[in-house]
Coordinates of N, CA and C and ligand atoms in Angstrom, one line a residue:
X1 N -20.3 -19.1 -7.9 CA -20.5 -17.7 -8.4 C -19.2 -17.1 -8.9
X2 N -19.6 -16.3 -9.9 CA -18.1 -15.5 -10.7 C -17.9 -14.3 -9.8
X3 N -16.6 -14.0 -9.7 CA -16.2 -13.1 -8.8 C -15.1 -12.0 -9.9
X4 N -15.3 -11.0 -10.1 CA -14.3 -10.5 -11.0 C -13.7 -9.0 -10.4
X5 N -13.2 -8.2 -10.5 CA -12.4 -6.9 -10.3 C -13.0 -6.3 -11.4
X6 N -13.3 -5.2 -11.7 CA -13.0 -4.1 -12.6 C -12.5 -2.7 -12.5
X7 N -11.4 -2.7 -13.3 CA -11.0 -1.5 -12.8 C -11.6 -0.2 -13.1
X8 N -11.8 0.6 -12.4 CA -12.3 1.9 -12.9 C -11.8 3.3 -12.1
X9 N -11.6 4.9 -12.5 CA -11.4 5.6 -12.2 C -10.4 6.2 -12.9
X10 N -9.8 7.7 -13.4 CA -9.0 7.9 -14.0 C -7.8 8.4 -12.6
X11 N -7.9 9.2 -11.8 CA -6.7 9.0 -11.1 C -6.1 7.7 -10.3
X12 N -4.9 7.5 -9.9 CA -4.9 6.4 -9.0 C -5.6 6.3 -7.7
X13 N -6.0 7.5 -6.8 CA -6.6 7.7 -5.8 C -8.6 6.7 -6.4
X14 N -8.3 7.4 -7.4 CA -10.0 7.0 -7.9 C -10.1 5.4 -8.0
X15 N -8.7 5.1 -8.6 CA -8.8 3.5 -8.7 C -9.2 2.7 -7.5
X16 N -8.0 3.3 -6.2 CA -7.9 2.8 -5.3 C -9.4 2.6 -4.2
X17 N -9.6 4.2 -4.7 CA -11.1 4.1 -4.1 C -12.1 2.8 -4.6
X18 N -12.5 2.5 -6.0 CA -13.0 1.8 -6.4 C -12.7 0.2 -6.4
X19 N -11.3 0.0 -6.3 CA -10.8 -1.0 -5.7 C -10.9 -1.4 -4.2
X20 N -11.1 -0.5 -3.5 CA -11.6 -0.9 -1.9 C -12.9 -1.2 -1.8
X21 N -13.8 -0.6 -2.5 CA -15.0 -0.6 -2.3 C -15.3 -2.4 -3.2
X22 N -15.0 -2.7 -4.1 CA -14.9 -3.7 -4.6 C -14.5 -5.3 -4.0
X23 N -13.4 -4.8 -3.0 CA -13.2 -5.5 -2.5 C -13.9 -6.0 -1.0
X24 N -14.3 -4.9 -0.4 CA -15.5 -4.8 1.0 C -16.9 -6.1 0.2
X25 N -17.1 -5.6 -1.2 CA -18.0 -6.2 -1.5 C -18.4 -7.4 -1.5
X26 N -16.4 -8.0 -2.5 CA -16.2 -9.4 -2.2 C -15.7 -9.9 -1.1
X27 N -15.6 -9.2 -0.1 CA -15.2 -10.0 1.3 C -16.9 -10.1 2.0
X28 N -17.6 -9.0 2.2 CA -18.6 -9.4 2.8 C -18.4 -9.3 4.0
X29 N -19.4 -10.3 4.9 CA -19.2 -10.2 6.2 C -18.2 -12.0 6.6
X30 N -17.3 -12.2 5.8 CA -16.6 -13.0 5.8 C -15.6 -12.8 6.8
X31 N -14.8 -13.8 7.7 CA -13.9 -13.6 8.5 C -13.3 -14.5 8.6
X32 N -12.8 -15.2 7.6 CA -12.0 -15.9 7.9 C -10.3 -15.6 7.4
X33 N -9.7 -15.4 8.1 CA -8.2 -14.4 8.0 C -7.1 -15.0 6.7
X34 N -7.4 -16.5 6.4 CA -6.6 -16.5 5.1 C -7.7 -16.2 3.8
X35 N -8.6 -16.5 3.8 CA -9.3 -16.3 2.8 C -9.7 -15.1 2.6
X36 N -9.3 -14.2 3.8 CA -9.9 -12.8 3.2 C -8.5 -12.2 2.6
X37 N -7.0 -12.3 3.5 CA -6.0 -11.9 3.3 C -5.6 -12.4 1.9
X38 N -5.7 -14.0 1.2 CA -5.5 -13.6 -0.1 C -6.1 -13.3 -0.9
X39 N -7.3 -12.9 -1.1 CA -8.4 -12.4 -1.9 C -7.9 -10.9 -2.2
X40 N -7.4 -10.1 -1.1 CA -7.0 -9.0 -1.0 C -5.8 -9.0 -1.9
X41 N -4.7 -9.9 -1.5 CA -3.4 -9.9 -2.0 C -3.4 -9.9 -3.6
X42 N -4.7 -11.0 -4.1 CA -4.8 -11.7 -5.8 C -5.3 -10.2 -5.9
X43 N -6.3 -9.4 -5.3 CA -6.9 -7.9 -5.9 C -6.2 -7.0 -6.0
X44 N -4.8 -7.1 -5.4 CA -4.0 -5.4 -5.5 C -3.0 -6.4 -6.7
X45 N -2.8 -7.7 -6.8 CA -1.9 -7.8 -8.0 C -2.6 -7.9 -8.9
X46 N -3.9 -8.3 -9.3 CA -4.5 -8.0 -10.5 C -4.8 -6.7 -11.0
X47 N -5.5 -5.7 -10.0 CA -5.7 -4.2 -10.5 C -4.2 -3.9 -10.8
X48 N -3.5 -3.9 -9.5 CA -2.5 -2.5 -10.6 C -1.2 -3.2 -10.8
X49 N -1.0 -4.8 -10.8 CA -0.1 -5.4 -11.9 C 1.1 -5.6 -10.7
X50 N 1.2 -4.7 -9.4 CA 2.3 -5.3 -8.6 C 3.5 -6.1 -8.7
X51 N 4.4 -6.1 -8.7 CA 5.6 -7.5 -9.0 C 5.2 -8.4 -7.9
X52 N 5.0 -7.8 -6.8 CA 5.0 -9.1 -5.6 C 3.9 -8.6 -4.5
X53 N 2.8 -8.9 -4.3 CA 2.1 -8.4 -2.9 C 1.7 -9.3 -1.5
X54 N 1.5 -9.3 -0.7 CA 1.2 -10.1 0.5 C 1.3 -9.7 1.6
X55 N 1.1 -10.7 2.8 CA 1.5 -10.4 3.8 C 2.2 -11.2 4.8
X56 N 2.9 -10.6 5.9 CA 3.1 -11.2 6.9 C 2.6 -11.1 7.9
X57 N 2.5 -11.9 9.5 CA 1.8 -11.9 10.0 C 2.6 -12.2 10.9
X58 N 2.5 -11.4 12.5 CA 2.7 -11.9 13.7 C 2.8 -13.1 14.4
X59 N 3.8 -14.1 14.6 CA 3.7 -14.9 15.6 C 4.7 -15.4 15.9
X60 N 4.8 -14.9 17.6 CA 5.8 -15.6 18.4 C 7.1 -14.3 18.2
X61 N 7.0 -13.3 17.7 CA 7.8 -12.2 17.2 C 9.0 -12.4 16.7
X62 N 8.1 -12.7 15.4 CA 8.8 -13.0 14.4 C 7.5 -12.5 13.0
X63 N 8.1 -11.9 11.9 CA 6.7 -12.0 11.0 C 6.9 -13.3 9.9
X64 N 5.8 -13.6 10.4 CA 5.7 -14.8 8.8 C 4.6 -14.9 8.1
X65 N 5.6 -15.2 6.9 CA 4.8 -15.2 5.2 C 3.3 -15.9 5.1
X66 N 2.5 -15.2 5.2 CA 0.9 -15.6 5.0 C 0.6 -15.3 3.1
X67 N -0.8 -15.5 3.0 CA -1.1 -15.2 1.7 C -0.3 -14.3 0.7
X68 N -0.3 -14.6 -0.4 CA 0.5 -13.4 -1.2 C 0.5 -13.9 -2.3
X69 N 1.1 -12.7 -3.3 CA 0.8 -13.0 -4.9 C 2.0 -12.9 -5.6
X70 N 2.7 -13.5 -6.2 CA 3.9 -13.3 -6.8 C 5.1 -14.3 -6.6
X71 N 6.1 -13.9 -7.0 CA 7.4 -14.9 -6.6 C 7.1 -15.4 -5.3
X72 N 8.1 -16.7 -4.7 CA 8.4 -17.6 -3.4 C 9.1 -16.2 -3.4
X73 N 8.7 -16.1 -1.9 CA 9.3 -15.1 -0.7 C 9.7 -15.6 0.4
X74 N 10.7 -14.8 1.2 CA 11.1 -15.6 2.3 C 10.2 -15.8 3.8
X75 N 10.4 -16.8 4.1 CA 9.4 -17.3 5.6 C 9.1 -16.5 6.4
X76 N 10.1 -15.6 7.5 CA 10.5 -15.9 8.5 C 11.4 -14.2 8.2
X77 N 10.6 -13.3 9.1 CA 11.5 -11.6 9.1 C 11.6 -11.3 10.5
X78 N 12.4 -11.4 11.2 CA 12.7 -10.7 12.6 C 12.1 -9.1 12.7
X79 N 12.1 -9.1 14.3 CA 11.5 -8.2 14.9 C 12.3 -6.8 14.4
X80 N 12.4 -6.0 13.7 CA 13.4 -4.8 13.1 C 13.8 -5.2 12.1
X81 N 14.0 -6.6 11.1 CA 14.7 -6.8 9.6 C 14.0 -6.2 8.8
X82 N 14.7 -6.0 8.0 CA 14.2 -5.6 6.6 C 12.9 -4.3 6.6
X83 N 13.0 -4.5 5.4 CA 11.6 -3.1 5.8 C 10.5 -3.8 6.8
X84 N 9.9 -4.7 6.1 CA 8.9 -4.7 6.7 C 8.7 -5.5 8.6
X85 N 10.2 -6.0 9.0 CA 10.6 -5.9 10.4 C 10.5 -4.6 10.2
X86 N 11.1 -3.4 10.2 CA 11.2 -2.1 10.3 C 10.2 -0.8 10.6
X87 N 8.9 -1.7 9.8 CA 7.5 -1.2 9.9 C 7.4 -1.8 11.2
X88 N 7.3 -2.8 11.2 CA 6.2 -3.2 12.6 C 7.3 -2.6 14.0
X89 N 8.3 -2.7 13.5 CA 9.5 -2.3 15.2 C 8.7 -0.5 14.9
X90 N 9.1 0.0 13.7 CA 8.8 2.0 14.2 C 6.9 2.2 14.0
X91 N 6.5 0.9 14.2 CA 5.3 1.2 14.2 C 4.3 1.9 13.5
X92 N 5.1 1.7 11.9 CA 4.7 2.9 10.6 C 5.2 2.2 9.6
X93 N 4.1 2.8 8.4 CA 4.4 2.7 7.3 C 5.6 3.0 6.8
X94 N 6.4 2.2 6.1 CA 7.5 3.1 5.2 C 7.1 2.5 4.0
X95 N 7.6 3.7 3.1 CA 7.9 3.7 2.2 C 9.2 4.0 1.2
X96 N 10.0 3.1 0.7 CA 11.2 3.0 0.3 C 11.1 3.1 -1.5
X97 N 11.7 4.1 -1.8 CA 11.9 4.2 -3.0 C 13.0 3.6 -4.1
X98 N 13.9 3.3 -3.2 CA 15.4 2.1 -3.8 C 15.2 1.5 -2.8
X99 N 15.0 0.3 -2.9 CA 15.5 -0.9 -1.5 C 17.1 -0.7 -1.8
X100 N 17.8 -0.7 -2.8 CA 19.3 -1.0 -2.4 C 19.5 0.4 -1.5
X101 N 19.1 1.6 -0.9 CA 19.2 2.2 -0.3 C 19.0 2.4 1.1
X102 N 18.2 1.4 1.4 CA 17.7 1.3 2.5 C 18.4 -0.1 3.4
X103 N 19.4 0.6 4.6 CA 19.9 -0.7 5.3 C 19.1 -1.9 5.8
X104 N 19.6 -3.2 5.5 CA 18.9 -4.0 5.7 C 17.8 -4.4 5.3
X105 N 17.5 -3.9 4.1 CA 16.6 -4.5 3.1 C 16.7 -5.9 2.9
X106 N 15.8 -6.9 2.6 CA 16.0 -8.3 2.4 C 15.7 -8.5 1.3
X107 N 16.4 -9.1 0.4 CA 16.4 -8.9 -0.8 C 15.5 -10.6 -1.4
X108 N 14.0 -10.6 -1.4 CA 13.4 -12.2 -1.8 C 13.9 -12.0 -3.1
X109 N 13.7 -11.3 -3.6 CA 13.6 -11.3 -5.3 C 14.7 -10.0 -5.7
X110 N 15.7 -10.1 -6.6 CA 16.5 -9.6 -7.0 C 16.1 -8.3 -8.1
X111 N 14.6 -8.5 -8.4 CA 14.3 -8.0 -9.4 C 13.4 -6.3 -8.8
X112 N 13.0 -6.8 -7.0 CA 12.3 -5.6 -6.5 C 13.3 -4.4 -6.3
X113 N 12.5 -3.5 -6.8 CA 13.4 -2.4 -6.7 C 12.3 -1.2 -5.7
X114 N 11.2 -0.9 -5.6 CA 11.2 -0.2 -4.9 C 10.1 -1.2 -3.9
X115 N 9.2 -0.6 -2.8 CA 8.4 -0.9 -1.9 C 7.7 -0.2 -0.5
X116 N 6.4 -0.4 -0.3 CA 5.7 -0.1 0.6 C 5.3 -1.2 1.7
X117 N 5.6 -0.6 2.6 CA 5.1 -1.8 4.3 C 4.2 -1.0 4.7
X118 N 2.7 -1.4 4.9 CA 2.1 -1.3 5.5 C 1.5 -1.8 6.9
X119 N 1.9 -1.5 8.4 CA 1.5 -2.2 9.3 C 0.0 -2.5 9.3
X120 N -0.7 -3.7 10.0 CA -2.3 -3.7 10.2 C -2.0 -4.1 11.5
X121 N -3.2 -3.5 11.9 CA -3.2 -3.6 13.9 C -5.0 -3.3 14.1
X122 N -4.7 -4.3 15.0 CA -5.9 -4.6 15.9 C -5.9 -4.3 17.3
X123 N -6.8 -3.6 18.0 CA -7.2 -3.0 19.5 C -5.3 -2.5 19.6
X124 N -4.9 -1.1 18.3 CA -3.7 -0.6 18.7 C -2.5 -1.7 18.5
X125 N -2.6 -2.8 18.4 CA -1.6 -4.0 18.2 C -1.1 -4.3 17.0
X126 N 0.0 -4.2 16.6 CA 0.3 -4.9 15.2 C 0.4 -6.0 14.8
X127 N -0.7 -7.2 14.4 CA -0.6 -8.1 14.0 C -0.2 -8.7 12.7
X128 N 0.0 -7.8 11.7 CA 0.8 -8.2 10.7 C 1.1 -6.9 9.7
X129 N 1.4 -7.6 8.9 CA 2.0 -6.3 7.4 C 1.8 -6.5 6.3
X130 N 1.3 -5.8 5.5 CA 1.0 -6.1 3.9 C 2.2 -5.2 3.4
X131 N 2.8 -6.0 2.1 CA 3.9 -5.8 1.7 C 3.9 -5.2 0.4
X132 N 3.8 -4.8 -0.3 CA 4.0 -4.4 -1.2 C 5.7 -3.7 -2.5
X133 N 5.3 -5.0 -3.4 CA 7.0 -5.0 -3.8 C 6.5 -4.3 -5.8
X134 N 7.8 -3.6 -5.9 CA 7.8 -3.1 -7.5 C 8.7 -3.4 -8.5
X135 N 8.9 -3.5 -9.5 CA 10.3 -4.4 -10.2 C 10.4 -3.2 -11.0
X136 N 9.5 -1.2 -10.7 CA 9.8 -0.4 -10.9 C 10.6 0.7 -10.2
X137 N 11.7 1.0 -10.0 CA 12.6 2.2 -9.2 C 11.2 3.3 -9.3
X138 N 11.2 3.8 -7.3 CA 10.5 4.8 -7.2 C 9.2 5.1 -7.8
X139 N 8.3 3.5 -7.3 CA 6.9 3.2 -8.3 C 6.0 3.8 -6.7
X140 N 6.0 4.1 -5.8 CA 4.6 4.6 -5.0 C 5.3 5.8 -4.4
X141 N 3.8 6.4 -4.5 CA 4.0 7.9 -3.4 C 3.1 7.6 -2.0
X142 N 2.6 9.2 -2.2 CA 1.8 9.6 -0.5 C 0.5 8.6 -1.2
X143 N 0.0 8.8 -2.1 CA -1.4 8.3 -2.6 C -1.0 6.9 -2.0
X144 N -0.5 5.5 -2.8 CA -0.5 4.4 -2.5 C -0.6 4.3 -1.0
X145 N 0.4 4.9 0.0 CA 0.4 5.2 1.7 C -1.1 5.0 2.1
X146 N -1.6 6.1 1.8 CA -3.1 7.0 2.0 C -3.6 5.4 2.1
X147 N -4.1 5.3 0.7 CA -5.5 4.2 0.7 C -4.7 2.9 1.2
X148 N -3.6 2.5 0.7 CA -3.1 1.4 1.6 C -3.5 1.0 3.3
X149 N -2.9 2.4 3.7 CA -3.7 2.2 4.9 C -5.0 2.1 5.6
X150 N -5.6 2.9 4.6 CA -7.2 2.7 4.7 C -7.3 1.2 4.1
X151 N -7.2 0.4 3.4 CA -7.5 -0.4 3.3 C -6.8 -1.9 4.5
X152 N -5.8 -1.3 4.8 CA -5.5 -2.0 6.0 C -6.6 -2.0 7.2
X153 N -6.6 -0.6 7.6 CA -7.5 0.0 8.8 C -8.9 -1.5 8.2
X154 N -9.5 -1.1 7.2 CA -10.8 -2.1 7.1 C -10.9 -3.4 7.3
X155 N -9.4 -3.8 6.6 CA -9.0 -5.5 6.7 C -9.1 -6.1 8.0
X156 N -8.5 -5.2 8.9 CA -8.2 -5.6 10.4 C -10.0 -6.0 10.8
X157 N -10.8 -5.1 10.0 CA -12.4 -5.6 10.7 C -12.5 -6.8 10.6
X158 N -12.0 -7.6 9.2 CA -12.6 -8.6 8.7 C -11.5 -10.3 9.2
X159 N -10.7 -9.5 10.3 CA -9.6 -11.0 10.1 C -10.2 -11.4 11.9
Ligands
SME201 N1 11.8 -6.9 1.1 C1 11.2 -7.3 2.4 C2 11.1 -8.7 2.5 C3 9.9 -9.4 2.0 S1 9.9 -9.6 0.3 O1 10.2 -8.3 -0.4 C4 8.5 -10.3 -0.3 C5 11.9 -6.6 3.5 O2 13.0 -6.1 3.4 O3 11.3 -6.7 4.6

């Protein structure tokens, strides 16, 4: 069966909406944790063009590189590195507007300039992070935050 995206909505909130909904559709009552996580990852870099998306994942506390879309990224992020250590140690999303601003940024790709960490948690627990990388200076706001996390909050059903 053909599986496709289409984008639709004129604000980004609208896209995002219609991108979630799109994607519930194509996951289904599916649970299998890599096949849903990169279906997710190929859907946010096809709709809105992303430089780099994915995630990491909890184990052994340490996060490591699961499904994702874009350049080789690095393996292996300690508990507080880089943003997305950073997310899962303050237990929140950040969002960084210059990574060269932000200490301890890890730099996979020389070309990211800004980024969003989203934690995903199950029964309250953080089991991993969707990452989201831009090769635009100061490319997300509160909106990307918002539905990112709601789209996290849903993921967590399906892994
Ligand atoms: N920049 C991230 C590392 C992951 S890559 O960007 C894909 C960080 O500082 O945690």
């Amino acid at each position: 069966m053909a599986e496709s995206l289409l984008k639709s909505g004129t604000t980004k909130a609208e896209q995002y909406e219609a991108l979630i909904q799109q994607l519930m559709h194509l996951i289904g009552d599916e649970k299998n944790t890599v096949a849903n996580l990169a279906n997710v990852a190929a859907g946010l870099k096809q709709y809105f063009g992303f430089f780099w998306v994915g995630f990491y994942l909890v184990e052994n506390m340490e996060l490591v590189l699961g499904p994702f879309q874009g350049p080789v990224a690095c393996t292996r992020i300690g508990f507080g590195r880089g943003v997305c250590g950073s997310a899962w140690k303050q237990n929140k999303s950040l969002l960084v507007p210059n990574v060269e601003e932000f200490p301890g940024h890890i730099a996979c790709s020389s070309l990211s300039k800004s980024e969003v960490v989203i934690p995903i948690r199950k029964n309250d627990l953080i089991i991993g992070v969707l990452d989201v990388d831009s090769d635009v200076l100061n490319d997300f706001d509160d909106v990307d935050v918002k539905y990112l996390e709601k789209l996290c909050d849903w993921l967590s059903t399906v892994l």
